Coordinates of C-alpha atoms and ligand atoms in Angstrom, one line a residue:
M1 CA 0.0 -0.2 0.0
M2 CA 1.0 3.5 -0.5
K3 CA 2.5 5.6 2.3
P4 CA 0.1 8.5 3.2
W5 CA 3.0 10.9 2.6
K6 CA 3.6 9.5 -0.7
A7 CA 0.0 10.0 -1.7
V8 CA -0.1 13.4 -0.6
K9 CA 3.2 14.3 -2.5
R10 CA 1.7 12.6 -5.8
L11 CA -1.5 14.6 -5.4
L12 CA -0.2 17.9 -4.5
P13 CA 0.7 19.0 -8.0
L14 CA -2.9 18.1 -9.1
F15 CA -4.3 20.3 -6.5
V16 CA -2.1 23.3 -7.3
G17 CA -2.9 22.8 -11.1
L18 CA -6.7 22.6 -10.3
S19 CA -6.8 25.7 -8.1
L20 CA -4.7 27.7 -10.6
L21 CA -7.2 26.6 -13.2
L22 CA -10.4 27.3 -11.0
S23 CA -8.9 30.9 -10.3
A24 CA -8.7 31.4 -14.0
C25 CA -5.0 31.9 -13.6
G26 CA -5.3 35.4 -12.1
R27 CA -7.4 37.3 -14.5
E28 CA -8.3 39.8 -11.7
D29 CA -10.4 42.0 -14.2
L30 CA -12.5 39.1 -15.0
S31 CA -13.5 38.3 -11.6
V32 CA -16.9 38.5 -10.0
L33 CA -15.3 38.6 -6.6
R34 CA -14.4 42.4 -7.0
P35 CA -17.8 44.0 -7.7
Q36 CA -17.8 47.5 -8.7
G37 CA -21.5 48.3 -8.7
P38 CA -24.8 47.4 -6.8
V39 CA -25.7 44.5 -9.3
A40 CA -22.6 42.9 -9.1
E41 CA -22.5 43.4 -5.3
G42 CA -26.0 41.8 -4.9
Q43 CA -25.0 39.1 -7.0
L44 CA -21.8 38.3 -4.9
G45 CA -23.9 38.6 -1.8
L46 CA -26.1 35.6 -3.2
I47 CA -23.0 33.7 -3.9
K48 CA -21.7 34.3 -0.2
L49 CA -25.1 33.3 1.3
A50 CA -25.3 30.1 -0.7
I51 CA -21.7 29.2 0.3
T52 CA -22.2 30.1 3.9
I53 CA -25.3 27.9 4.1
M54 CA -23.6 24.9 2.4
V55 CA -20.6 25.1 4.4
A56 CA -22.4 25.2 7.7
V57 CA -24.5 22.1 6.4
M58 CA -21.2 20.4 5.3
L59 CA -19.6 21.0 8.8
I60 CA -22.5 19.9 10.7
V61 CA -23.2 16.6 8.6
F62 CA -19.5 15.7 8.5
G63 CA -19.2 16.3 12.2
I64 CA -22.1 14.1 13.0
A65 CA -20.9 11.3 10.5
A66 CA -17.3 11.5 12.0
Y67 CA -18.8 11.1 15.6
V68 CA -20.9 8.1 14.6
W69 CA -17.9 6.4 12.8
I70 CA -15.8 6.7 16.0
K71 CA -18.4 6.2 18.5
F72 CA -20.2 3.0 17.0
R73 CA -17.0 1.4 15.6
R74 CA -17.0 -2.3 16.0
K75 CA -15.2 -3.1 19.2
P76 CA -12.6 -6.1 19.3
G77 CA -14.5 -9.2 20.4
Q78 CA -17.8 -7.8 19.4
N79 CA -19.4 -10.1 16.9
E80 CA -23.1 -9.9 17.2
I81 CA -25.1 -7.4 14.9
P82 CA -26.0 -4.1 16.7
K83 CA -29.6 -3.2 17.5
Q84 CA -31.3 -2.3 14.1
V85 CA -33.2 1.1 14.3
E86 CA -35.1 2.5 11.4
G87 CA -38.2 4.9 11.1
N88 CA -37.4 7.3 13.8
F89 CA -40.5 9.7 13.2
K90 CA -38.9 12.9 15.1
L91 CA -35.5 12.4 13.2
E92 CA -37.0 12.2 10.0
V93 CA -39.1 15.3 10.6
I94 CA -36.0 17.1 11.6
W95 CA -34.0 16.2 8.5
T96 CA -36.8 17.1 6.4
A97 CA -37.6 20.3 7.8
I98 CA -34.2 21.7 8.1
P99 CA -33.2 21.4 4.3
L100 CA -36.8 22.9 3.5
V101 CA -36.1 26.0 5.7
L102 CA -32.6 26.4 4.0
V103 CA -33.9 26.0 0.5
I104 CA -36.5 28.8 1.4
I105 CA -34.2 31.2 2.9
L106 CA -32.1 30.7 -0.4
G107 CA -35.1 30.9 -2.7
V108 CA -36.5 34.1 -1.1
F109 CA -33.4 36.1 -1.5
T110 CA -32.7 34.7 -5.0
V111 CA -36.1 35.5 -6.3
Q112 CA -35.9 39.0 -4.8
K113 CA -32.7 39.6 -6.6
V114 CA -33.7 38.2 -9.6
F115 CA -36.5 40.6 -10.0
A116 CA -34.7 43.6 -8.8
F117 CA -31.9 43.1 -11.4
G118 CA -34.2 42.1 -14.1
E119 CA -36.1 45.5 -13.7
N120 CA -36.6 47.4 -17.0
Y121 CA -35.2 50.9 -16.4
S122 CA -35.4 51.9 -20.2
S123 CA -38.2 54.4 -19.7
D124 CA -36.7 55.8 -16.6
K125 CA -35.8 59.5 -16.9
N126 CA -32.5 59.3 -14.7
A127 CA -31.4 56.1 -16.4
V128 CA -28.9 56.0 -19.4
K129 CA -30.4 54.0 -22.3
V130 CA -28.1 52.1 -24.3
K131 CA -28.8 49.7 -27.2
V132 CA -26.4 46.9 -27.4
T133 CA -26.0 44.9 -30.6
S134 CA -23.6 42.0 -30.8
H135 CA -21.9 41.1 -33.8
L136 CA -19.4 38.4 -35.0
F137 CA -16.9 39.4 -33.3
W138 CA -17.5 43.1 -32.0
W139 CA -20.0 45.0 -30.0
E140 CA -21.9 48.1 -31.0
F141 CA -23.4 50.5 -28.4
S142 CA -26.1 53.0 -29.4
Y143 CA -27.4 55.8 -27.1
P144 CA -31.0 56.7 -28.6
D145 CA -31.4 59.6 -26.3
Y146 CA -28.3 61.3 -27.2
G147 CA -28.1 60.2 -31.1
V148 CA -24.5 58.7 -30.8
T149 CA -23.2 55.3 -31.6
T150 CA -19.7 53.8 -30.9
A151 CA -18.3 50.4 -30.7
Q152 CA -16.1 48.2 -28.3
D153 CA -15.9 50.8 -25.4
L154 CA -18.9 51.3 -23.7
I155 CA -18.8 54.9 -22.0
I156 CA -21.1 55.6 -19.1
P157 CA -21.4 58.1 -16.4
T158 CA -20.8 56.7 -12.8
G159 CA -23.6 56.5 -10.2
K160 CA -26.2 56.2 -12.9
K161 CA -28.3 53.2 -13.9
I162 CA -27.3 52.0 -17.2
A163 CA -30.6 50.5 -18.9
L164 CA -29.5 48.0 -21.6
E165 CA -31.5 46.6 -24.6
L166 CA -29.7 43.9 -25.9
K167 CA -30.0 42.1 -29.4
T168 CA -27.7 40.3 -31.7
A169 CA -27.0 41.1 -35.5
D170 CA -26.3 37.4 -36.3
V171 CA -25.8 34.4 -33.9
L172 CA -26.1 34.1 -30.2
H173 CA -23.6 36.0 -28.0
S174 CA -23.7 36.9 -24.3
F175 CA -22.9 40.4 -22.9
W176 CA -20.9 39.9 -19.6
V177 CA -19.0 42.4 -17.5
P178 CA -18.1 40.5 -14.4
S179 CA -17.2 43.5 -12.1
L180 CA -20.4 45.0 -12.9
A181 CA -23.4 42.3 -13.5
G182 CA -23.9 38.8 -14.8
K183 CA -24.4 37.5 -18.2
T184 CA -27.3 38.6 -20.5
D185 CA -27.8 36.7 -23.8
T186 CA -28.4 38.5 -27.0
N187 CA -31.1 36.5 -28.6
T188 CA -31.3 35.2 -32.3
D189 CA -35.2 35.1 -32.3
G190 CA -35.5 39.0 -32.4
T191 CA -36.5 39.4 -29.0
I192 CA -34.8 42.1 -26.9
N193 CA -33.3 41.3 -23.4
N194 CA -33.3 44.0 -20.9
A195 CA -30.6 44.3 -18.2
W196 CA -29.1 47.1 -15.9
F197 CA -25.9 47.9 -14.1
E198 CA -24.3 50.9 -12.6
A199 CA -20.6 51.7 -11.7
S200 CA -20.0 53.1 -8.4
K201 CA -16.7 54.4 -9.2
E202 CA -14.6 55.7 -12.3
G203 CA -12.7 52.9 -14.1
V204 CA -12.2 50.6 -16.9
Y205 CA -14.1 47.4 -16.7
L206 CA -13.4 44.4 -18.8
G207 CA -16.4 42.9 -20.7
K208 CA -16.5 39.6 -22.6
C209 CA -18.7 37.5 -24.8
A210 CA -19.7 34.7 -22.7
E211 CA -21.3 32.4 -25.5
L212 CA -19.2 30.3 -27.7
C213 CA -20.1 32.1 -31.1
G214 CA -17.2 31.2 -33.5
P215 CA -13.6 31.0 -34.2
S216 CA -12.7 34.6 -32.6
H217 CA -15.2 34.2 -29.7
A218 CA -12.4 34.4 -27.2
F219 CA -11.3 37.8 -28.7
M220 CA -14.7 39.3 -28.5
E221 CA -13.7 41.6 -25.7
F222 CA -14.9 45.0 -24.9
K223 CA -14.6 47.6 -22.1
V224 CA -16.9 49.5 -19.9
K225 CA -15.5 52.8 -19.3
A226 CA -17.0 54.8 -16.3
V227 CA -16.4 58.5 -16.3
N228 CA -17.8 61.3 -14.2
Q229 CA -21.0 63.0 -15.6
E230 CA -19.2 66.0 -16.9
S231 CA -16.8 63.9 -18.9
F232 CA -19.5 61.9 -20.2
D233 CA -21.4 65.0 -21.4
N234 CA -18.2 66.1 -23.0
W235 CA -17.8 62.8 -24.7
V236 CA -21.4 62.9 -26.1
A237 CA -20.7 66.4 -27.6
A238 CA -17.4 65.3 -29.1
M239 CA -19.1 62.2 -30.6
K240 CA -21.7 64.4 -32.2
A241 CA -19.0 67.0 -33.8
P242 CA -18.5 66.8 -37.6
A243 CA -16.4 64.1 -38.9
V244 CA -12.6 64.6 -39.1
L245 CA -11.2 63.2 -42.3
P246 CA -7.7 62.7 -43.3
E247 CA -5.9 65.8 -44.4
D248 CA -4.2 64.7 -47.5
P249 CA -7.0 64.6 -50.0
A250 CA -5.5 61.4 -51.7
V251 CA -5.8 59.6 -48.4
A252 CA -9.1 61.0 -47.5
E253 CA -10.4 59.8 -50.9
V254 CA -9.2 56.1 -50.2
F255 CA -10.6 56.4 -46.9
K256 CA -13.9 57.5 -48.1
T257 CA -14.2 55.0 -50.9
Q258 CA -12.6 52.0 -49.3
C259 CA -13.6 52.2 -45.6
L260 CA -16.8 54.5 -45.2
S261 CA -18.6 52.0 -47.2
C262 CA -18.7 50.0 -44.0
H263 CA -17.5 52.3 -41.0
A264 CA -18.9 55.7 -40.0
V265 CA -16.9 58.7 -38.6
G266 CA -18.9 61.6 -37.1
D267 CA -21.9 62.4 -39.7
Q268 CA -20.3 60.4 -42.5
G269 CA -20.3 56.7 -43.7
L270 CA -22.3 53.7 -43.2
P271 CA -23.0 51.6 -39.9
V272 CA -21.8 48.1 -41.2
G273 CA -19.0 47.7 -39.1
P274 CA -17.7 49.6 -35.8
N275 CA -18.4 53.3 -35.8
L276 CA -14.7 54.6 -35.8
T277 CA -15.3 58.4 -34.4
G278 CA -12.6 59.0 -32.0
I279 CA -11.0 55.7 -32.2
G280 CA -7.7 57.2 -31.1
S281 CA -9.0 57.7 -27.6
R282 CA -10.1 54.0 -27.4
E283 CA -8.8 51.3 -24.8
A284 CA -8.2 48.9 -27.6
I285 CA -8.4 48.1 -31.3
A286 CA -10.8 45.7 -32.3
G287 CA -11.5 45.1 -28.8
I288 CA -8.5 42.9 -28.1
L289 CA -5.3 44.9 -29.2
L290 CA -4.8 47.0 -25.9
N291 CA -3.5 50.4 -26.4
A292 CA -0.7 51.6 -24.4
E293 CA -2.3 54.9 -23.9
G294 CA -5.5 53.1 -22.5
E295 CA -6.3 52.9 -18.8
G296 CA -7.3 49.1 -19.0
R297 CA -4.0 47.1 -18.7
P298 CA -1.4 49.8 -20.3
E299 CA 1.5 47.4 -19.2
N300 CA 0.4 44.8 -21.8
G301 CA -0.5 47.4 -24.3
K302 CA 1.3 48.5 -27.6
P303 CA 1.2 52.2 -29.0
I304 CA -2.2 52.8 -30.8
R305 CA -0.7 53.3 -34.2
D306 CA 1.1 50.0 -34.0
N307 CA -2.3 48.3 -33.0
L308 CA -3.9 49.9 -35.9
V309 CA -1.2 48.9 -38.3
D310 CA -1.2 45.3 -37.0
W311 CA -4.9 45.2 -37.6
L312 CA -5.0 46.9 -41.0
K313 CA -2.2 44.7 -42.3
D314 CA -3.7 41.6 -41.2
P315 CA -7.3 41.5 -39.7
Q316 CA -7.7 37.8 -40.2
G317 CA -4.5 37.1 -38.3
V318 CA -5.5 39.2 -35.1
K319 CA -9.4 37.9 -35.3
P320 CA -9.7 34.8 -37.4
G321 CA -13.2 34.5 -39.2
N322 CA -13.8 38.3 -38.6
K323 CA -16.0 40.2 -41.2
M324 CA -13.5 42.9 -42.2
P325 CA -11.7 42.6 -45.7
A326 CA -8.0 42.8 -45.6
P327 CA -7.3 46.4 -46.7
K328 CA -4.2 45.3 -48.9
E329 CA -5.5 41.9 -50.5
D330 CA -9.0 42.6 -50.7
L331 CA -9.3 46.4 -51.0
G332 CA -6.1 47.1 -52.9
L333 CA -4.5 49.6 -50.5
T334 CA -0.6 50.1 -50.5
D335 CA 1.2 49.8 -47.5
A336 CA 1.8 53.6 -47.4
E337 CA -1.9 54.3 -47.6
I338 CA -2.4 51.6 -44.8
E339 CA 0.0 53.5 -42.7
A340 CA -1.5 57.0 -43.4
I341 CA -4.8 55.8 -42.4
A342 CA -3.4 54.3 -39.2
D343 CA -1.7 57.7 -38.5
Y344 CA -4.9 59.5 -39.1
L345 CA -7.1 57.0 -37.0
A346 CA -4.3 57.3 -34.2
D347 CA -4.7 60.8 -34.0
Y348 CA -8.6 61.0 -34.2
K349 CA -8.9 61.5 -30.4
L350 CA -11.7 63.1 -28.4
T351 CA -11.2 65.2 -25.4
Y352 CA -13.6 64.5 -22.7
Ligands
HEC1 C1 -17.1 45.1 -45.6 C2 -17.0 46.1 -44.8 C3 -15.7 46.6 -44.2 C4 -14.8 47.3 -44.9 C5 -14.9 47.9 -46.4 C6 -13.8 47.8 -43.9 N1 -14.2 47.4 -42.5 FE1 -13.1 47.8 -41.0 N2 -14.1 46.7 -40.0 C7 -15.3 45.8 -40.4 C8 -15.8 45.0 -39.4 C9 -17.0 44.1 -39.5 C10 -15.0 45.2 -38.3 C11 -15.1 44.5 -37.0 C12 -14.1 43.3 -36.9 C13 -14.1 42.6 -35.6 O1 -13.7 43.1 -34.7 O2 -14.8 41.4 -35.6 C14 -13.9 46.2 -38.7 C15 -13.3 46.8 -37.8 C16 -12.2 47.7 -37.9 C17 -11.4 48.3 -37.1 C18 -11.2 48.1 -35.5 C19 -12.6 48.9 -35.0 C20 -12.7 49.1 -33.4 O3 -13.8 49.5 -33.0 O4 -11.7 48.8 -32.7 C21 -10.8 49.3 -37.9 C22 -9.9 50.3 -37.2 C23 -11.1 49.3 -39.2 N3 -12.0 48.1 -39.3 C24 -10.7 50.2 -40.1 C25 -10.9 49.9 -41.5 C26 -10.4 50.7 -42.5 C27 -9.2 51.7 -42.3 C28 -11.1 50.5 -43.6 C29 -10.6 50.9 -45.2 C30 -9.2 50.6 -45.5 C31 -11.9 49.5 -43.4 N4 -12.0 49.2 -42.1 C32 -12.7 48.8 -44.3 C33 -15.8 46.0 -41.7 C34 -15.3 46.7 -42.8
CU2 CU1 -19.9 36.2 -29.2

């Protein structure tokens, strides 16, 4: 037989590996354990309540079991079968009633939160309404009350309810910002899901698509950037300003004919792909190439111009299966034109 310490030594790496795996290797920005707003806080509260009840039940049940194993062990020389007991009415009532009470406690708090967090605030005057549309593999955010549309970075004011109306443009995706709220699916049957959240503090919160949707599902990231009310108002005003186009007329012409057939900047272009207004101020390019100037995780980022060049030279390399044609191979741009457009987009910043 294996000695106990040998078994421990063999199993230790497994347990270390599993605990790393279960902690998602330390992606703190994707943790539900660091809530940054009331919805995520309430959801974490439910997790804590359930875990507390489960741990208490485990301790009591395992404690009684251990007591029984030791107390009623077969003693040396004891050969007769012990007295058989069954059908103790009092005990059976107790162990039916206790779990019932526990389940009722869990149920009452859960149902209460499910209704509170499923509340539709889209006609609330104090809430900021945002229409979220998921696309393979990017996120579109439009603000019907302000007449602006953006992509990848959802800009919100702190301390306000954000009333989300979620739908998809293609397949099933799921909207998830772990530090602000749980997941909400974007349905394929045309129905709209409502959800809301609120960010208590300014900051950049990582969001992810939480429904396997295709080859670049894992790259379908976005950011929620919470700013103060004044910055938010400035951002809206800057988004509504007339479009800024490349200064060089030849570059502007290429950009208008080859890019504005799918993208919009300011009041120009078409909304097939992500809106590019003020893309120079974004946290990331295509949601996944982190910009060094951004606030998200700058230590991992590259200068925005380099990210734009990486994307424009090989969009399929960055996000396999995405719907953007390759500027060089498919749209016939030269390297010089691609770099000129990258310069222009990197400089297209919004002050807010
Ligand atoms: C056929 C439509 C189409 C054309 C034409 C097109 N794009 Fe795109 N573009 C897209 C789509 C769709 C995406 C989103 C890809 C993804 O993230 O899955 C995208 C993404 C981008 C992004 C990243 C956007 C973001 O929010 O981070 C940039 C930058 C971009 N395109 C620039 C260009 C430029 C410059 C041109 C012209 C040379 C161009 N695109 C032409 C469809 C198009
Ligand atoms: Cu998705």
